[in-house]
């Protein structure tokens, strides 16, 4: 197993490698030609079907079919080309797989996939559609080269060396590994991945994280053809790696504005303002003109006590709005990113197929009835299937069923004054879902986390979350020393979305004190501005708002102050 590297052995002839059926392997993936993010997704899908690139019997025992499961993925990175610098930037990531395929057979699988995805011979370290390397294989130390030829790295062709012989000099491999297995000890160097990464000088320009958004609908223009079911890329967002020291010449940090389009007659904040198609389109046009990066379309209000809406009704509200945007005569409106705000797999599927590029789920896939949490419920399984199949980014929000209930976080009071209990509760509870999803097929690079302002939190709880939003994803450990539950923050490093716009906790604050006044949601624009400024200061990647023109201004000025 990868986690325990105490028993490394040098295996000179990996053909004899038959000791176990369940090997744990780390693979590195890179691409800098064509639609790189699509190439990477395509390679991962081929990888999970190794039989298509293997002869029978190559698993190590007769009559045992090869199997390979991707059990973890890193974030996706953009990195400056190393070695041959005169080529486009690379997209790099890594994954952990569990497999019964032996090392040399696995190398053959990877070479076959490289060819299928479109890799053609090029100069050494030159541009490529896809590159798949075996970085670690259990704790094994493998080298197929004759002893006399192990003094150089110029003779690797057709051979296998594991751990990958250039691992320790490559930030573009160590950093993705650090996302998944920071404490793995390199079986030769006897250092953790964390230590190896710390030892490396940081690349210049620094690596950045990437969120690729796929292009839907997938029919239409020829540049947008599906590649064996894998969508092409519409847009990529990049953002700085949170824990990296600021470079000497930093790029301004961008906070994306998500415009909220409710196609519900009973939404809490804008009622039925946008149920009429013309008003919805006017809102989209003005939001795009104001600089919104993404339009979030919802067809089922999440406010406490909202009327039940059937999946068919929800779909019939959302899909026409998506289609209208995608059919808009103006290119900037037609091409804007769209997320669908739903917890239902069938609605998500219909909306993305019609043109949405992202799923925004207030229940983080676990469905409206899963508090206390039941991870392997039907909603979760189906949402994973839809999101994985469509290869879309997902906003995963913390909630506890009904937004107005379950506000007690005392079980996390062990976190004490320094780590407030609501913040700790969100890390633990949302973290559990996020970890489960990433282990069950949702790529880490697609996940945006949302603390769920206004969902099952008191006013003070919401404020605690807002003012500490950055700590939600910090590298400080979670859990209690006393209860022996200390561990890495499962939300470490994820990008954040904050949705505080017009919410009732703002109204409650405005009603306090001598000059307090009652407000309707639409009268909370200035209050929202304060929360948005805080979200920017806390380095959120996205703010979900209603008043896009005004909040874009707030984002721009707070960004200039704090980025
Ligand atoms: N751990 C390993 N993973 C992948 N290939 C390996 C490994 N060890 C040795 N090789 C050999 O390296 C050769 C070159 O691989 P490839 O064409 O991917 O090179 P590259 O991408 O230019 O360099 P690198 O693999 O260092 O990123 C392959 O023929 C393969 O047999
Ligand atoms: N940044 C970056 N540089 C590279 C990469 C890569 O994946 N990323 N791969 C190479 C050959 O495998 C050569 N150089």
Coordinates of C-alpha atoms and ligand atoms in Angstrom, one line a residue:
X1 CA 0.0 0.0 0.0
X2 CA 1.1 3.5 -0.7
X3 CA 0.6 4.8 2.8
X4 CA 3.2 2.5 4.4
X5 CA 6.6 2.5 2.8
X6 CA 8.5 0.7 5.4
X7 CA 9.0 -2.5 3.3
X8 CA 10.5 -1.3 0.0
X9 CA 12.3 -3.8 -2.0
X10 CA 14.2 -3.5 -5.3
X11 CA 12.5 -5.7 -7.8
X12 CA 14.9 -6.3 -10.7
X13 CA 12.4 -8.2 -12.8
X14 CA 8.8 -6.9 -12.5
X15 CA 7.6 -9.8 -14.6
X16 CA 7.8 -11.8 -11.3
X17 CA 5.5 -9.2 -9.7
X18 CA 2.6 -11.3 -8.4
X19 CA 2.5 -10.8 -4.7
X20 CA -0.8 -9.1 -4.4
X21 CA -4.0 -8.4 -6.4
X22 CA -4.6 -5.0 -5.1
X23 CA -1.7 -2.7 -5.9
X24 CA -1.8 1.0 -5.2
X25 CA -0.2 3.1 -7.8
X26 CA 0.4 6.9 -8.3
X27 CA 0.3 8.1 -11.9
X28 CA 1.3 11.6 -13.2
X29 CA -0.5 13.1 -16.2
X30 CA 0.6 16.0 -18.4
X31 CA -0.6 17.6 -21.6
X32 CA 0.2 20.7 -23.6
X33 CA -1.2 20.1 -27.1
X34 CA -4.8 20.4 -28.2
X35 CA -7.6 20.5 -25.7
X36 CA -5.4 19.4 -22.8
X37 CA -8.1 19.1 -20.1
X38 CA -10.2 17.0 -22.4
X39 CA -7.2 14.8 -23.3
X40 CA -6.7 14.2 -19.6
X41 CA -10.3 13.3 -18.9
X42 CA -10.3 11.0 -21.9
X43 CA -7.1 9.3 -20.7
X44 CA -8.6 8.7 -17.3
X45 CA -11.7 7.1 -18.8
X46 CA -9.5 4.8 -20.9
X47 CA -7.5 3.9 -17.9
X48 CA -10.5 2.6 -16.0
X49 CA -11.0 0.2 -18.8
X50 CA -7.5 -1.4 -19.0
X51 CA -8.7 -4.5 -20.9
X52 CA -9.0 -2.4 -24.1
X53 CA -5.2 -2.0 -24.0
X54 CA -4.1 -5.4 -22.6
X55 CA -3.7 -8.9 -23.8
X56 CA -5.5 -11.5 -21.7
X57 CA -3.6 -12.9 -18.8
X58 CA -1.5 -9.8 -18.2
X59 CA -2.7 -9.3 -14.7
X60 CA -0.5 -12.0 -13.3
X61 CA -2.8 -14.9 -13.1
X62 CA -4.8 -16.7 -15.8
X63 CA -8.5 -16.0 -16.0
X64 CA -8.3 -12.9 -13.8
X65 CA -9.7 -9.9 -15.7
X66 CA -7.7 -6.7 -15.3
X67 CA -9.3 -4.1 -13.2
X68 CA -8.3 -0.6 -12.4
X69 CA -10.1 2.0 -10.3
X70 CA -9.2 5.7 -9.9
X71 CA -9.5 6.2 -6.1
X72 CA -8.2 9.8 -5.9
X73 CA -7.2 12.7 -8.0
X74 CA -5.2 15.8 -7.4
X75 CA -6.0 19.4 -8.3
X76 CA -5.3 20.3 -11.9
X77 CA -2.3 22.7 -12.5
X78 CA -1.0 24.9 -15.2
X79 CA 2.8 24.9 -15.2
X80 CA 5.6 26.5 -17.2
X81 CA 7.3 23.9 -19.4
X82 CA 10.4 22.4 -17.8
X83 CA 13.5 21.3 -19.7
X84 CA 12.4 22.4 -23.2
X85 CA 11.0 25.8 -22.3
X86 CA 10.0 27.0 -25.8
X87 CA 6.6 25.2 -25.9
X88 CA 3.1 25.9 -24.5
X89 CA 2.4 25.6 -20.8
X90 CA 1.5 22.2 -19.5
X91 CA -1.6 21.0 -17.7
X92 CA -0.5 18.6 -15.0
X93 CA -2.3 16.4 -12.4
X94 CA -1.9 13.1 -10.8
X95 CA -4.1 10.2 -9.6
X96 CA -4.0 7.2 -7.4
X97 CA -5.3 4.0 -8.8
X98 CA -5.9 0.5 -7.4
X99 CA -5.2 -2.2 -9.8
X100 CA -4.3 -5.8 -10.3
X101 CA -2.3 -5.0 -13.4
X102 CA 1.4 -5.6 -12.9
X103 CA 4.0 -2.8 -13.5
X104 CA 5.2 -3.7 -17.0
X105 CA 1.6 -4.5 -18.2
X106 CA 0.5 -1.2 -16.7
X107 CA 3.3 0.7 -18.6
X108 CA 2.0 -1.0 -21.8
X109 CA -1.5 0.2 -21.0
X110 CA -0.3 3.7 -20.5
X111 CA 1.6 3.7 -23.8
X112 CA -1.5 2.4 -25.6
X113 CA -3.7 5.1 -24.0
X114 CA -1.1 7.8 -25.0
X115 CA -1.4 6.7 -28.6
X116 CA -5.2 6.5 -28.5
X117 CA -5.5 10.0 -27.0
X118 CA -3.4 11.3 -29.9
X119 CA 0.2 11.4 -28.7
X120 CA 2.6 11.4 -31.7
X121 CA 6.4 11.1 -31.5
X122 CA 8.1 14.4 -30.7
X123 CA 11.4 15.6 -29.3
X124 CA 12.4 14.5 -25.8
X125 CA 10.5 16.6 -23.2
X126 CA 8.7 18.3 -26.1
X127 CA 5.1 19.0 -26.7
X128 CA 2.6 16.2 -26.3
X129 CA -1.2 15.6 -26.3
X130 CA -0.8 13.4 -23.3
X131 CA 1.9 11.9 -21.1
X132 CA 1.3 9.2 -18.5
X133 CA 4.0 8.2 -16.1
X134 CA 4.1 5.6 -13.3
X135 CA 5.4 7.5 -10.3
X136 CA 4.9 5.0 -7.5
X137 CA 3.9 1.4 -7.4
X138 CA 3.1 0.3 -3.8
X139 CA 6.4 0.8 -2.1
X140 CA 8.3 -0.9 -4.8
X141 CA 11.7 0.1 -6.2
X142 CA 11.8 -1.3 -9.7
X143 CA 14.5 -1.0 -12.5
X144 CA 14.4 -3.1 -15.6
X145 CA 17.7 -1.7 -16.9
X146 CA 20.9 -3.9 -16.7
X147 CA 23.0 -2.9 -13.6
X148 CA 25.7 -1.3 -15.7
X149 CA 23.2 1.1 -17.3
X150 CA 21.8 2.6 -14.2
X151 CA 24.2 5.5 -13.9
X152 CA 22.4 7.8 -16.4
X153 CA 18.8 8.7 -17.2
X154 CA 19.4 8.8 -20.9
X155 CA 18.5 5.2 -21.6
X156 CA 14.9 4.9 -20.2
X157 CA 13.2 4.1 -23.5
X158 CA 11.3 0.9 -23.3
X159 CA 12.4 0.4 -19.6
X160 CA 10.6 0.9 -16.4
X161 CA 12.1 2.7 -13.3
X162 CA 9.9 3.2 -10.2
X163 CA 9.7 5.5 -8.3
X164 CA 9.9 7.7 -11.4
X165 CA 13.6 8.7 -11.6
X166 CA 12.8 12.4 -12.1
X167 CA 10.1 12.7 -9.5
X168 CA 12.2 14.7 -7.0
X169 CA 13.1 17.5 -9.4
X170 CA 9.5 18.0 -10.7
X171 CA 7.2 20.4 -8.9
X172 CA 4.6 19.6 -11.5
X173 CA 4.5 16.0 -10.2
X174 CA 5.3 16.5 -6.5
X175 CA 2.6 19.2 -6.0
X176 CA -0.2 17.0 -7.3
X177 CA 1.0 14.1 -5.2
X178 CA 1.1 16.4 -2.2
X179 CA -2.7 17.0 -2.7
X180 CA -3.3 13.3 -2.2
X181 CA -0.4 11.6 -0.3
X182 CA 1.7 14.3 1.5
X183 CA 3.0 11.9 4.1
X184 CA 4.0 9.1 1.7
X185 CA 7.7 8.3 2.2
X186 CA 9.8 8.0 -1.0
X187 CA 11.2 4.4 -0.7
X188 CA 14.6 5.5 -1.9
X189 CA 15.0 9.0 -0.7
X190 CA 13.3 8.2 2.6
X191 CA 11.7 11.6 2.6
X192 CA 8.0 12.5 2.5
X193 CA 6.4 14.0 -0.5
X194 CA 5.9 17.1 1.7
X195 CA 9.6 17.3 2.5
X196 CA 10.6 16.7 -1.2
X197 CA 8.3 19.5 -2.3
X198 CA 9.6 21.9 0.4
X199 CA 13.1 21.3 -0.7
X200 CA 12.4 22.3 -4.3
X201 CA 12.9 25.9 -5.5
X202 CA 9.4 27.1 -6.6
X203 CA 9.0 27.4 -10.3
X204 CA 8.8 30.8 -11.9
X205 CA 6.2 31.7 -13.0
X206 CA 4.5 29.8 -10.2
X207 CA 2.2 26.9 -10.9
X208 CA -1.5 27.8 -10.8
X209 CA -4.6 25.7 -10.2
X210 CA -7.1 25.2 -13.0
X211 CA -10.8 24.5 -13.1
X212 CA -11.8 23.4 -16.6
X213 CA -15.5 24.0 -17.6
X214 CA -16.8 21.7 -20.4
X215 CA -18.7 23.0 -23.4
X216 CA -22.4 22.0 -23.7
X217 CA -24.5 21.3 -25.6
X218 CA -22.1 19.0 -27.3
X219 CA -23.6 19.0 -30.8
X220 CA -23.5 21.9 -33.2
X221 CA -20.2 23.4 -34.4
X222 CA -17.5 20.9 -35.3
X223 CA -14.9 22.3 -32.9
X224 CA -17.2 21.1 -30.2
X225 CA -17.5 17.3 -31.0
X226 CA -17.5 14.9 -28.2
X227 CA -14.4 12.7 -28.0
X228 CA -15.7 9.3 -27.0
X229 CA -18.2 11.0 -24.7
X230 CA -15.7 13.5 -23.3
X231 CA -16.8 17.1 -23.8
X232 CA -14.5 19.8 -25.1
X233 CA -13.4 22.6 -22.9
X234 CA -15.3 25.9 -22.9
X235 CA -13.4 28.0 -20.4
X236 CA -10.8 27.5 -17.7
X237 CA -10.5 29.4 -14.5
X238 CA -7.1 29.7 -12.9
X239 CA -6.3 30.7 -9.3
X240 CA -3.2 30.8 -7.2
X241 CA -2.2 27.9 -5.0
X242 CA -3.3 29.0 -1.6
X243 CA -0.3 28.0 0.5
X244 CA 2.4 29.2 -1.8
X245 CA 4.3 32.3 -0.9
X246 CA 3.3 35.3 -3.1
X247 CA 5.6 35.6 -6.1
X248 CA 7.6 38.8 -6.6
X249 CA 5.3 39.9 -9.4
X250 CA 1.8 38.5 -8.5
X251 CA -1.1 38.4 -10.9
X252 CA -4.2 40.1 -9.6
X253 CA -6.4 37.6 -7.9
X254 CA -9.8 37.3 -9.7
X255 CA -13.0 36.8 -7.7
X256 CA -15.7 35.5 -10.1
X257 CA -19.2 36.9 -9.9
X258 CA -22.0 34.3 -10.1
X259 CA -25.3 35.9 -11.0
X260 CA -28.4 34.3 -9.5
X261 CA -31.3 33.6 -11.8
X262 CA -34.3 32.1 -10.1
X263 CA -36.9 30.8 -12.4
X264 CA -39.1 30.0 -9.4
X265 CA -42.3 31.9 -8.5
X266 CA -41.5 31.8 -4.8
X267 CA -37.7 32.4 -4.5
X268 CA -36.9 34.1 -1.2
X269 CA -35.1 37.1 -2.6
X270 CA -36.5 38.0 -6.0
X271 CA -39.9 36.2 -5.9
X272 CA -41.1 35.8 -9.4
X273 CA -39.0 38.6 -11.0
X274 CA -37.4 36.3 -13.5
X275 CA -40.0 33.7 -14.3
X276 CA -40.9 35.6 -17.5
X277 CA -38.4 34.7 -20.2
X278 CA -37.9 38.3 -21.3
X279 CA -37.0 39.5 -17.8
X280 CA -34.7 36.5 -17.3
X281 CA -32.8 37.3 -20.5
X282 CA -32.5 41.0 -19.7
X283 CA -31.0 40.0 -16.3
X284 CA -28.5 37.7 -18.0
X285 CA -27.6 40.4 -20.5
X286 CA -27.0 43.0 -17.8
X287 CA -25.1 40.6 -15.6
X288 CA -22.8 39.6 -18.5
X289 CA -22.3 43.3 -19.3
X290 CA -21.4 43.9 -15.7
X291 CA -18.7 41.2 -15.8
X292 CA -20.5 38.2 -14.3
X293 CA -18.5 35.0 -15.1
X294 CA -21.3 32.5 -14.5
X295 CA -25.1 32.5 -14.3
X296 CA -26.6 30.2 -11.7
X297 CA -30.1 29.0 -12.7
X298 CA -32.4 27.5 -10.1
X299 CA -36.0 26.1 -10.5
X300 CA -36.7 25.0 -6.9
X301 CA -36.4 27.5 -4.0
X302 CA -34.3 26.4 -1.1
X303 CA -35.9 28.7 1.4
X304 CA -37.4 27.0 4.5
X305 CA -40.9 25.8 3.8
X306 CA -40.8 26.4 0.0
X307 CA -43.6 24.5 -1.9
X308 CA -42.7 21.1 -3.3
X309 CA -41.8 21.2 -7.0
X310 CA -41.7 17.9 -9.0
X311 CA -38.5 17.1 -10.9
X312 CA -40.5 17.5 -14.2
X313 CA -41.6 21.0 -13.2
X314 CA -38.1 21.9 -12.0
X315 CA -36.7 20.8 -15.3
X316 CA -39.3 22.6 -17.3
X317 CA -38.4 25.8 -15.5
X318 CA -34.6 25.5 -15.8
X319 CA -34.0 24.0 -19.3
X320 CA -35.7 26.7 -21.3
X321 CA -33.7 29.4 -19.5
X322 CA -30.5 27.5 -20.4
X323 CA -31.6 27.1 -24.0
X324 CA -32.5 30.7 -24.3
X325 CA -29.0 31.8 -23.2
X326 CA -27.3 29.3 -25.5
X327 CA -29.4 30.6 -28.4
X328 CA -28.8 34.3 -27.6
X329 CA -27.8 36.3 -30.7
X330 CA -25.0 38.1 -28.8
X331 CA -21.9 35.9 -28.4
X332 CA -20.9 37.1 -24.9
X333 CA -24.3 36.2 -23.5
X334 CA -24.5 33.0 -25.6
X335 CA -21.1 31.8 -24.3
X336 CA -21.4 32.7 -20.6
X337 CA -20.9 29.9 -18.2
X338 CA -24.1 28.5 -16.6
X339 CA -24.5 26.5 -13.5
X340 CA -27.7 24.7 -12.5
X341 CA -28.7 25.0 -8.9
X342 CA -30.3 21.6 -8.1
X343 CA -29.9 18.6 -5.9
X344 CA -31.7 16.3 -8.4
X345 CA -29.7 14.1 -10.8
X346 CA -32.3 14.2 -13.5
X347 CA -32.5 18.0 -13.5
X348 CA -28.8 18.3 -13.5
X349 CA -28.4 16.0 -16.4
X350 CA -31.1 17.7 -18.4
X351 CA -29.7 21.2 -17.7
X352 CA -26.1 20.3 -18.6
X353 CA -27.2 18.5 -21.7
X354 CA -29.0 21.6 -22.7
X355 CA -26.0 23.8 -22.2
X356 CA -25.1 24.3 -18.5
X357 CA -21.4 23.8 -17.5
X358 CA -21.5 23.3 -13.8
X359 CA -23.7 21.8 -11.0
X360 CA -24.4 23.8 -7.9
X361 CA -25.9 21.6 -5.2
X362 CA -26.9 22.9 -1.7
X363 CA -26.9 19.4 -0.4
X364 CA -23.4 18.4 -1.8
X365 CA -25.0 15.5 -3.6
X366 CA -26.4 13.8 -0.5
X367 CA -30.0 14.9 -1.1
X368 CA -32.4 16.9 1.0
X369 CA -33.0 14.2 3.6
X370 CA -29.6 13.1 4.5
X371 CA -29.0 14.8 7.8
X372 CA -27.7 13.0 9.8
X373 CA -25.5 12.0 7.0
X374 CA -25.8 8.8 5.1
X375 CA -23.0 8.9 2.6
X376 CA -24.0 6.0 0.3
X377 CA -27.5 7.1 -0.4
X378 CA -29.3 6.8 -3.8
X379 CA -29.2 10.6 -4.5
X380 CA -25.4 10.6 -3.9
X381 CA -24.8 7.7 -6.1
X382 CA -26.9 9.1 -9.0
X383 CA -25.4 12.6 -8.7
X384 CA -21.9 11.2 -8.8
X385 CA -22.8 9.2 -11.9
X386 CA -24.2 12.3 -13.7
X387 CA -21.4 14.7 -12.7
X388 CA -18.7 12.2 -13.5
X389 CA -20.2 11.3 -16.8
X390 CA -20.7 14.9 -17.8
X391 CA -17.3 16.0 -16.5
X392 CA -18.5 19.2 -15.0
X393 CA -17.3 21.3 -12.1
X394 CA -19.5 21.0 -8.9
X395 CA -20.2 23.5 -6.2
X396 CA -20.6 21.5 -3.0
X397 CA -22.4 23.3 -0.2
X398 CA -22.6 22.6 3.5
X399 CA -26.2 22.1 4.7
X400 CA -28.1 20.0 7.2
X401 CA -31.4 19.4 5.5
X402 CA -34.0 22.1 6.1
X403 CA -32.1 25.5 5.9
X404 CA -34.0 26.8 9.0
X405 CA -33.3 23.9 11.3
X406 CA -30.4 22.0 12.9
X407 CA -28.4 25.0 14.1
X408 CA -26.7 23.3 17.0
X409 CA -22.9 22.9 16.6
X410 CA -22.0 22.3 20.2
X411 CA -20.6 18.8 19.4
X412 CA -17.7 20.7 17.8
X413 CA -17.1 23.0 20.8
X414 CA -13.8 21.1 21.4
X415 CA -12.5 23.3 18.7
X416 CA -12.4 26.1 21.3
X417 CA -12.1 29.8 20.7
X418 CA -9.4 29.7 18.1
X419 CA -11.3 27.3 15.8
X420 CA -14.9 28.3 16.2
X421 CA -17.4 25.4 16.4
X422 CA -19.5 26.2 13.3
X423 CA -16.4 26.5 11.2
X424 CA -15.1 23.2 12.5
X425 CA -18.6 21.6 11.9
X426 CA -18.5 22.7 8.3
X427 CA -15.0 21.4 7.8
X428 CA -15.9 18.0 9.3
X429 CA -19.3 17.6 7.7
X430 CA -18.8 19.0 4.3
X431 CA -15.3 17.5 4.4
X432 CA -16.7 14.1 4.8
X433 CA -18.9 14.5 1.7
X434 CA -16.1 16.0 -0.4
X435 CA -13.6 13.3 0.5
X436 CA -16.2 10.6 -0.3
X437 CA -17.0 12.2 -3.7
X438 CA -13.4 12.6 -4.7
X439 CA -12.7 9.0 -3.8
X440 CA -15.8 7.9 -5.8
X441 CA -15.0 9.5 -9.1
X442 CA -15.5 13.3 -8.8
X443 CA -12.1 14.8 -9.9
X444 CA -10.7 17.0 -7.2
X445 CA -10.1 19.8 -9.8
X446 CA -13.8 20.1 -10.4
X447 CA -14.7 20.8 -6.7
X448 CA -15.6 24.2 -5.4
X449 CA -16.7 24.3 -1.7
X450 CA -19.3 26.5 -0.1
X451 CA -19.8 26.9 3.6
X452 CA -23.6 27.4 3.2
X453 CA -24.1 30.8 4.6
X454 CA -27.7 31.0 5.8
X455 CA -28.2 27.2 5.8
X456 CA -28.8 25.7 9.3
X457 CA -26.7 28.4 11.0
X458 CA -27.5 31.1 13.5
X459 CA -26.7 34.8 12.8
X460 CA -23.5 34.5 14.8
X461 CA -22.7 31.2 13.1
X462 CA -23.0 32.8 9.7
X463 CA -20.7 35.7 10.8
X464 CA -18.2 33.3 12.2
X465 CA -18.1 31.5 8.8
X466 CA -17.8 34.7 6.8
X467 CA -15.0 36.2 8.8
X468 CA -13.1 33.0 8.8
X469 CA -13.9 31.7 5.3
X470 CA -10.3 31.4 4.3
X471 CA -9.6 29.1 7.3
X472 CA -12.2 26.7 6.0
X473 CA -9.6 25.5 3.5
X474 CA -6.4 26.1 5.5
X475 CA -3.9 23.4 6.3
X476 CA -4.6 23.5 10.0
X477 CA -5.7 20.1 11.2
X478 CA -9.3 19.3 12.2
X479 CA -10.5 17.1 15.1
X480 CA -9.7 16.9 18.8
X481 CA -6.5 15.9 20.5
X482 CA -8.6 14.7 23.4
X483 CA -10.8 12.5 21.2
X484 CA -7.9 11.3 19.2
X485 CA -9.5 12.5 16.0
X486 CA -6.9 15.0 14.7
X487 CA -6.3 14.8 11.0
X488 CA -5.6 16.8 7.9
X489 CA -8.4 19.3 7.0
X490 CA -10.4 17.4 4.3
X491 CA -11.2 20.8 2.7
X492 CA -7.6 21.8 2.5
X493 CA -6.8 23.9 -0.6
X494 CA -10.3 23.8 -2.2
X495 CA -11.5 27.0 -3.9
X496 CA -14.4 28.7 -2.1
X497 CA -17.8 30.1 -3.2
X498 CA -19.6 32.4 -0.8
X499 CA -23.4 33.1 -1.2
X500 CA -24.5 35.7 1.3
X501 CA -26.6 37.8 -1.0
X502 CA -29.8 39.3 0.5
X503 CA -30.0 36.5 3.1
X504 CA -32.1 36.8 6.2
X505 CA -29.1 37.0 8.7
X506 CA -28.3 40.3 7.1
X507 CA -31.9 41.4 7.7
X508 CA -31.6 40.3 11.3
X509 CA -28.5 42.4 11.8
X510 CA -30.1 45.4 10.2
X511 CA -33.1 45.1 12.5
X512 CA -30.9 45.3 15.7
X513 CA -30.5 48.2 18.0
X514 CA -32.1 51.6 18.3
X515 CA -32.0 52.5 14.6
X516 CA -32.7 49.0 13.5
X517 CA -35.2 48.6 10.6
X518 CA -37.0 45.8 9.0
X519 CA -35.9 45.0 5.4
X520 CA -37.1 43.0 2.5
X521 CA -34.5 40.9 0.7
X522 CA -34.2 43.5 -2.1
X523 CA -33.4 46.2 0.5
X524 CA -30.3 44.3 1.6
X525 CA -28.0 45.4 -1.2
X526 CA -25.7 47.5 0.9
X527 CA -25.6 44.8 3.6
X528 CA -24.7 42.3 0.9
X529 CA -21.9 44.6 -0.3
X530 CA -20.2 44.3 3.2
X531 CA -20.4 40.5 3.0
X532 CA -19.1 40.4 -0.5
X533 CA -16.1 42.6 0.5
X534 CA -15.4 40.2 3.3
X535 CA -15.6 37.2 0.9
X536 CA -13.1 38.9 -1.4
X537 CA -10.8 39.7 1.6
X538 CA -11.0 36.0 2.6
X539 CA -9.8 35.0 -0.9
X540 CA -13.0 33.4 -2.2
X541 CA -12.9 32.4 -5.8
X542 CA -16.6 33.1 -6.4
X543 CA -19.4 35.2 -4.9
X544 CA -23.0 34.4 -5.7
X545 CA -25.0 37.5 -5.8
X546 CA -28.3 39.0 -7.2
X547 CA -27.3 42.6 -7.9
X548 CA -24.6 41.9 -10.3
X549 CA -23.8 45.4 -11.5
X550 CA -23.3 46.7 -8.0
X551 CA -21.6 43.7 -6.6
X552 CA -19.2 43.6 -9.5
X553 CA -18.1 47.1 -8.4
X554 CA -17.7 45.8 -4.8
X555 CA -15.6 42.9 -6.1
X556 CA -13.4 45.1 -8.2
X557 CA -12.6 47.6 -5.4
X558 CA -12.2 45.0 -2.7
X559 CA -10.0 43.0 -5.1
X560 CA -7.8 46.0 -5.6
X561 CA -7.5 46.5 -1.9
X562 CA -6.8 42.9 -0.9
X563 CA -5.6 40.8 -3.8
Ligands
LIG1 N1 8.1 5.1 -14.3 C1 8.0 5.3 -15.6 N2 6.8 5.7 -16.2 C2 6.7 5.9 -17.5 N3 7.7 5.6 -18.4 C3 8.9 5.2 -17.9 C4 9.1 5.0 -16.5 N4 10.3 4.5 -16.3 C5 10.9 4.4 -17.5 N5 10.0 4.8 -18.5 C6 10.4 4.8 -19.9 O1 10.5 6.1 -20.3 C7 10.4 6.1 -21.7 C8 10.1 7.5 -22.2 O2 8.7 7.9 -21.7 P1 8.0 9.2 -22.3 O3 8.0 9.1 -23.8 O4 6.8 9.3 -21.6 O5 9.1 10.2 -21.9 P2 9.0 11.7 -21.5 O6 7.6 12.0 -21.3 O7 9.8 12.5 -22.5 O8 9.8 11.8 -20.2 P3 9.2 11.5 -18.8 O9 8.6 10.1 -18.8 O10 10.4 11.6 -17.9 O11 8.2 12.5 -18.4 C9 9.3 5.1 -22.0 O12 9.7 4.4 -23.1 C10 9.3 4.2 -20.8 O13 9.6 2.9 -21.1
LIG2 N1 5.7 21.9 -16.7 C1 5.9 20.7 -17.3 N2 7.0 20.5 -18.0 C2 7.3 19.3 -18.6 C3 6.4 18.3 -18.5 C4 5.2 18.5 -17.8 O1 4.3 17.6 -17.7 N3 5.0 19.7 -17.2 N4 6.7 17.1 -19.1 C5 7.8 16.9 -19.7 C6 8.1 15.6 -20.2 O2 7.4 14.6 -19.7 C7 8.8 18.0 -19.9 N5 8.4 19.2 -19.3

